[in-house]
Tab-separated table of C-alpha atoms in Angstrom:
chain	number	residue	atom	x	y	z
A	526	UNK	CA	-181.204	-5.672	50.549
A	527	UNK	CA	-178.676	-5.190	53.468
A	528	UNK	CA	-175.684	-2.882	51.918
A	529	UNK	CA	-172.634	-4.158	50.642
A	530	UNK	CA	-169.452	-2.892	52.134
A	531	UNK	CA	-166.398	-0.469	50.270
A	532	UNK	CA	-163.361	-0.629	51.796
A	533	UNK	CA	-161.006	1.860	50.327
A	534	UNK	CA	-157.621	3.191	49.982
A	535	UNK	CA	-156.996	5.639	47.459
A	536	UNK	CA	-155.933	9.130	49.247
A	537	UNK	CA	-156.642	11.080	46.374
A	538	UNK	CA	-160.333	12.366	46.495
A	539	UNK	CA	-161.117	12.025	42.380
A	540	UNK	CA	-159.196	8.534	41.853
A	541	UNK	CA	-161.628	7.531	45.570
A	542	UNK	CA	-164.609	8.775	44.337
A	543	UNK	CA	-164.358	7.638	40.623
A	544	UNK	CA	-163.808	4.087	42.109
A	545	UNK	CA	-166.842	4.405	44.586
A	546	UNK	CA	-169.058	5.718	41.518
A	547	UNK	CA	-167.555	2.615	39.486
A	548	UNK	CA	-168.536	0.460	41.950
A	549	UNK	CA	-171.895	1.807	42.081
A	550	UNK	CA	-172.297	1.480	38.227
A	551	UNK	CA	-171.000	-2.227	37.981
A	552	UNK	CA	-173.172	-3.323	40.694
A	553	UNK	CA	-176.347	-1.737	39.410
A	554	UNK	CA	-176.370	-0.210	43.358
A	555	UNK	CA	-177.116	2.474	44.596
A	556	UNK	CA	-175.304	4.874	47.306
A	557	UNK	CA	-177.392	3.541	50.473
A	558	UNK	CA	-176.692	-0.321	48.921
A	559	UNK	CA	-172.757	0.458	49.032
A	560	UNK	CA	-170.992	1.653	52.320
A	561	UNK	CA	-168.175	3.339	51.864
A	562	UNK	CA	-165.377	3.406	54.621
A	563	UNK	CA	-161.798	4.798	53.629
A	564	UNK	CA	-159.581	3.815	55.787
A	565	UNK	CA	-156.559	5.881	54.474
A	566	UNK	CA	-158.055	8.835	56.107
A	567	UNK	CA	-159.250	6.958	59.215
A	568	UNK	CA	-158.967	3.985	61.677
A	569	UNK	CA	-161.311	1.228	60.628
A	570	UNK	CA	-164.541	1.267	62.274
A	571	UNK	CA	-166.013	-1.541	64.092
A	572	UNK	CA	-167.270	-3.689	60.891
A	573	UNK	CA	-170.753	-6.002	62.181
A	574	UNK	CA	-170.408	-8.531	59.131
A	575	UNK	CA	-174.511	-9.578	59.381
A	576	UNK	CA	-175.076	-5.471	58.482
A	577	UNK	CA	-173.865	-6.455	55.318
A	578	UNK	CA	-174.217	-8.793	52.002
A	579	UNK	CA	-170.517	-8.715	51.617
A	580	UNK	CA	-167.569	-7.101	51.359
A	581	UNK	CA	-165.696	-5.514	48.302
A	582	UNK	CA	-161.809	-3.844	48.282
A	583	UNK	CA	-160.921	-1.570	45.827
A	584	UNK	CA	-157.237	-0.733	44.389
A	585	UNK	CA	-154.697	1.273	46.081
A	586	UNK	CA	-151.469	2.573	45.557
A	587	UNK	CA	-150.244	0.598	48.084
A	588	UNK	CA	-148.528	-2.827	47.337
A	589	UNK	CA	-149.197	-5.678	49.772
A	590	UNK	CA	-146.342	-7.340	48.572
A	591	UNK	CA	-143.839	-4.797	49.466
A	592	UNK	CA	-140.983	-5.146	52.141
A	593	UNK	CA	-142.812	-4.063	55.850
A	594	UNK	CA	-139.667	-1.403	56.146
A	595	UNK	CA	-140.895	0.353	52.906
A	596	UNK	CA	-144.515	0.779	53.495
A	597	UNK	CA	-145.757	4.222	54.730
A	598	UNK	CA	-147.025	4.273	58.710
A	599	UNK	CA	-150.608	4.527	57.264
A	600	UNK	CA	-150.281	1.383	54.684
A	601	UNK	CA	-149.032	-0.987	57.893
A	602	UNK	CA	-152.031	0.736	59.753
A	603	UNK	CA	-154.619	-0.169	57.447
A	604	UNK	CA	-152.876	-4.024	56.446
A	605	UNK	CA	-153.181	-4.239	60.277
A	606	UNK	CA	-156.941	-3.321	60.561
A	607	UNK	CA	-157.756	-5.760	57.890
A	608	UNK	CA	-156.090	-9.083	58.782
A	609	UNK	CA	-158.310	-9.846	61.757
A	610	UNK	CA	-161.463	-9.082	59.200
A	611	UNK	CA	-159.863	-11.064	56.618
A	612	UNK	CA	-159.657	-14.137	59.311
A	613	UNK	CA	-163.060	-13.639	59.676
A	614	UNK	CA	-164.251	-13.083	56.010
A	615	UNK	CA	-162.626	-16.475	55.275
A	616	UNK	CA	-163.544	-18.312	58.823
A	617	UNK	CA	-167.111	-17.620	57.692
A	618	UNK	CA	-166.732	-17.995	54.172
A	619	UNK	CA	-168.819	-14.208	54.169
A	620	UNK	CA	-168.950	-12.649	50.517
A	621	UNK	CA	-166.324	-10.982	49.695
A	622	UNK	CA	-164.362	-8.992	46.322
A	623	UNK	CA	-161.232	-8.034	46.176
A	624	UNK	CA	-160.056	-6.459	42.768
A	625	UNK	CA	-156.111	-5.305	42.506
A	626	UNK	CA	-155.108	-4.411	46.019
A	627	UNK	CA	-157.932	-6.631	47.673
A	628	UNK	CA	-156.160	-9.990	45.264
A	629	UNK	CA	-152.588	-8.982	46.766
A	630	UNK	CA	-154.134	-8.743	50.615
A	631	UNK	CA	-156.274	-12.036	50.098
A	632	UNK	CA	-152.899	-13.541	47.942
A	633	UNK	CA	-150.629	-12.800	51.346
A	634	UNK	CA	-153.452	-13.172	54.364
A	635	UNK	CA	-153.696	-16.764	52.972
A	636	UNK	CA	-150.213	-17.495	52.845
A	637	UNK	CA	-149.340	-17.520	48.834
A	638	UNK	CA	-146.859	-15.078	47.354
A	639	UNK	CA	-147.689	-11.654	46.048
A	640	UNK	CA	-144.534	-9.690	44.487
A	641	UNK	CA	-143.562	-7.850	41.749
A	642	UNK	CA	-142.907	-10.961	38.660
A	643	UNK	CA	-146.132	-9.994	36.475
A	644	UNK	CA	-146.677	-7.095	36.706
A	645	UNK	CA	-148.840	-5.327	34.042
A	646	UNK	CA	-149.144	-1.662	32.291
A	647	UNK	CA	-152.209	0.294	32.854
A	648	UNK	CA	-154.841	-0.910	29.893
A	649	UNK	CA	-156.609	-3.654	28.496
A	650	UNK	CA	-155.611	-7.459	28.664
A	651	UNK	CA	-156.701	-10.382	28.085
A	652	UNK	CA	-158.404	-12.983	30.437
A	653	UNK	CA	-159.429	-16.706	29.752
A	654	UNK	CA	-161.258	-18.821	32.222
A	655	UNK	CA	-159.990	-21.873	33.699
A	656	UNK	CA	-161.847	-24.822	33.867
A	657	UNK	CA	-163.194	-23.923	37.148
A	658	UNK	CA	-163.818	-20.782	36.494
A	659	UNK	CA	-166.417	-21.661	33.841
A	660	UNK	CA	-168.243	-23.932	36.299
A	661	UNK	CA	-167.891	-21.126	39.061
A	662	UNK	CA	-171.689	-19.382	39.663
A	663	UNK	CA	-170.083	-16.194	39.373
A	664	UNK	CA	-167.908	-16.636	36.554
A	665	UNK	CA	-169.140	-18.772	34.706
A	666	UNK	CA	-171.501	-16.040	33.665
A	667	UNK	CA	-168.641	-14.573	31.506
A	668	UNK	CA	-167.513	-15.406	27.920
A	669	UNK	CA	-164.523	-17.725	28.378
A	670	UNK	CA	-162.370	-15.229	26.664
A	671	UNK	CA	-162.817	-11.355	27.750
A	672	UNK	CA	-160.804	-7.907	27.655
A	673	UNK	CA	-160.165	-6.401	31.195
A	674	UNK	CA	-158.677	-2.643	32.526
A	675	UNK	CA	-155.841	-3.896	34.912
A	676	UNK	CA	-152.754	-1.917	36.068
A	677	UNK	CA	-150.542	-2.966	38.728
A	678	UNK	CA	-146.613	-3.498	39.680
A	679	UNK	CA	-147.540	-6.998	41.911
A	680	UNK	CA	-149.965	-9.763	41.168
A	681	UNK	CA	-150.332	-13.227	43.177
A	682	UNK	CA	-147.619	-15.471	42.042
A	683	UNK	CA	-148.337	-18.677	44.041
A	684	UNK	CA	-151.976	-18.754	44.920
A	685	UNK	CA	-152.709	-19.662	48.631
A	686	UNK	CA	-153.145	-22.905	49.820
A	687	UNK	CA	-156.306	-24.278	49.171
A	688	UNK	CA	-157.016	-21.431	46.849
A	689	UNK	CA	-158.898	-22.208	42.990
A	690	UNK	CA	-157.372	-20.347	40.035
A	691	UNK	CA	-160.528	-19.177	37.812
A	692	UNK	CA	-158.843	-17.135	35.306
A	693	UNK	CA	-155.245	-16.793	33.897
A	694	UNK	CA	-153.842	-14.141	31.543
A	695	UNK	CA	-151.080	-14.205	28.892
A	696	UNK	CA	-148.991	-11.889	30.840
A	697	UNK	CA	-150.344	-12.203	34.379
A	698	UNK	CA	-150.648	-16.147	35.325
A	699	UNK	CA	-153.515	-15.692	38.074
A	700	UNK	CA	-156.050	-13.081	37.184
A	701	UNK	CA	-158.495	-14.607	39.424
A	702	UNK	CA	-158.741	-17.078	42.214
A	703	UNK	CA	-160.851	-18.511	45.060
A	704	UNK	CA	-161.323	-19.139	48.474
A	705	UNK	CA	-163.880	-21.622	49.615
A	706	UNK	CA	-167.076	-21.398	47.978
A	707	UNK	CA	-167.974	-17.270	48.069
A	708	UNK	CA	-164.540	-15.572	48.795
A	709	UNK	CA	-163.318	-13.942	45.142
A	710	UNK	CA	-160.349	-11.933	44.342
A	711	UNK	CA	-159.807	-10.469	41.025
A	712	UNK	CA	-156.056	-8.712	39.439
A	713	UNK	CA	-158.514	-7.241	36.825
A	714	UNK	CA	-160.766	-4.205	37.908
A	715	UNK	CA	-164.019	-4.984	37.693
A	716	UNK	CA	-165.575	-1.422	38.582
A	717	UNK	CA	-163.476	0.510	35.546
A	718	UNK	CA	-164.662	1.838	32.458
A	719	UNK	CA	-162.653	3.555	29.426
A	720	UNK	CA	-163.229	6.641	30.560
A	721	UNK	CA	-162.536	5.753	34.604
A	722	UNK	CA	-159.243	4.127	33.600
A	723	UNK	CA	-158.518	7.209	31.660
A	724	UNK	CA	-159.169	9.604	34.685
A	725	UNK	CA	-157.038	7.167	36.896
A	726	UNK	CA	-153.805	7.080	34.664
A	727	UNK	CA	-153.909	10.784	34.655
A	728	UNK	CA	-154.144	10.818	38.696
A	729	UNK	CA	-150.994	7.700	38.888
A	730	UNK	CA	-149.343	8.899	35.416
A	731	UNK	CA	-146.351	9.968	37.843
A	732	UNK	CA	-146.651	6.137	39.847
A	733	UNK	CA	-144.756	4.022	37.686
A	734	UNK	CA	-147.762	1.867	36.327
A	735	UNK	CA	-146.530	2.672	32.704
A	736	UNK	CA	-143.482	4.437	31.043
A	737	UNK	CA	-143.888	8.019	31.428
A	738	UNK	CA	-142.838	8.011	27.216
A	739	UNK	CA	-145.308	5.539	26.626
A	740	UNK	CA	-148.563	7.980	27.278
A	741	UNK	CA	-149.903	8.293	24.119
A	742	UNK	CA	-150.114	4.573	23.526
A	743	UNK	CA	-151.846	3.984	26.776
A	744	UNK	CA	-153.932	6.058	25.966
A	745	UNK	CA	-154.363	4.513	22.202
A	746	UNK	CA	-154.906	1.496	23.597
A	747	UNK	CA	-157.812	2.152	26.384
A	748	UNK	CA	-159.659	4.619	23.795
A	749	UNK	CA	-159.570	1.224	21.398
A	750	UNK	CA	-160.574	-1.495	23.979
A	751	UNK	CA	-164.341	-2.911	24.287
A	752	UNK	CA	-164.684	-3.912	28.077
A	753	UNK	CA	-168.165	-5.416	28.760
A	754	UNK	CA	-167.637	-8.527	30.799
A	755	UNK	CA	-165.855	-7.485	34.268
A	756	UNK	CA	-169.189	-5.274	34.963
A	757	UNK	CA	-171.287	-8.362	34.605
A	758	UNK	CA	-168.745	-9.934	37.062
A	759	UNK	CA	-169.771	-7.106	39.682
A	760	UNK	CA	-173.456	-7.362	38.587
A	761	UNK	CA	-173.436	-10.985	39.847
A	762	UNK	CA	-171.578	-10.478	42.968
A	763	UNK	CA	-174.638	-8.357	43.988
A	764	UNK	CA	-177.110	-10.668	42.870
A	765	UNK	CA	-176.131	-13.667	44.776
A	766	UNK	CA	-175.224	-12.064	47.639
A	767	UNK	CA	-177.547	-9.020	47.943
A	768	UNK	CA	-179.586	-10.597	50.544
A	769	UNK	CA	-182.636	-9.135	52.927
């Protein structure tokens, strides 16, 4: 199987290598079957899209929905490197993921609005499948109604033109969406566990993705949640697109 592709954000070495080993985990891969390239600490490489099955982006602290003035040198860097990949990503229709900060790039690279109307606190919520998600051959693999780990202070507002919604939320309208037939985007994270999402609000417990009073509930909440269904989302990413 040709690898599938990482690419990452997270500056902080335990929240970036949690995610990578998350990744691993959901996708039933392996570390020579997932790629890793973080381009916070580096300029993108040059990216061959036939090396790969696809293409997954993780979450980030970074927001693509925030003002261009606002973002740090190295967030415009990176939002740079990726546009003319995205173009060719969706010109190609290649496989491609992308959970929390990879919805926001795909939500704004195709012209829909990413800002800050639903957000949602670190922990569990709930996701329902549209009626094209259900006939999707990724998720339609999923119960209709599932628990998810999300936390985020932007989420796609108006999807991109074009663009199919294939999973809602009670407090976060599009929690999935998309693009032709094999480019997906996800609010939800489908790498994290309870324990992963428990290691990353200690890392961003300081970053505004819940009340700083509101800890112990948080953490009530995750320790209480049973989230099954976003790994198989991950597990069939691979197996469609894991190709020789």
């Amino acid at each position: 199987m040709k690898p599938f592709l990482l690419l990452a954000t997270r500056p902080e070495d335990e929240a970036a290598d949690d995610e990578y080993e998350g990744f691993l985990s959901a996708g039933g891969l392996t570390p020579d079957e997932l790629h890793r390239v973080r381009l916070e600490a580096d300029l993108l490489p040059p990216i061959r899209l036939d090396d790969y099955s696809g293409v997954i982006v993780g979450g980030s602290p970074f927001n693509a929905g925030d003002p261009e003035a606002t973002k740090s040198a190295v967030q415009v860097r990176v939002e740079a490197e990726l546009q003319p990949l995205l173009d060719l990503v969706v010109a190609r229709d290649f496989p491609f993921l992308g959970a929390c900060y990879g919805i926001g790039l795909l939500t704004a690279h195709g012209g829909g609005v990413v800002d800050g109307t639903w957000p949602e606190d670190a922990g569990p919520t709930r996701v329902s499948l549209t009626g094209d998600g259900a006939a999707d051959p990724l998720f339609g693999i999923l119960d209709p109604d599932f628990e998810a780990f999300v936390g985020h202070k932007e989420a796609c507002t108006v999807l991109p033109p074009g663009a199919v919604l294939l999973a809602t939320g009670e407090n976060c309208p599009v929690q999935a969406f998309r693009v032709g037939r094999n480019v997906y985007a996800t609010q939800f994270h489908p790498e994290l566990t309870n324990a992963s999402i428990l290691t990353r609000i200690r890392i961003y417990r300081d970053n505004g993705y819940f009340k700083p009073d509101a800890l112990t509930e948080v953490i009530a909440n995750i320790t209480a949640a049973t989230v099954t269904q976003p790994a198989n989302l991950m597990r069939a990413f691979v197996r469609r697109f894991g190709t020789e």
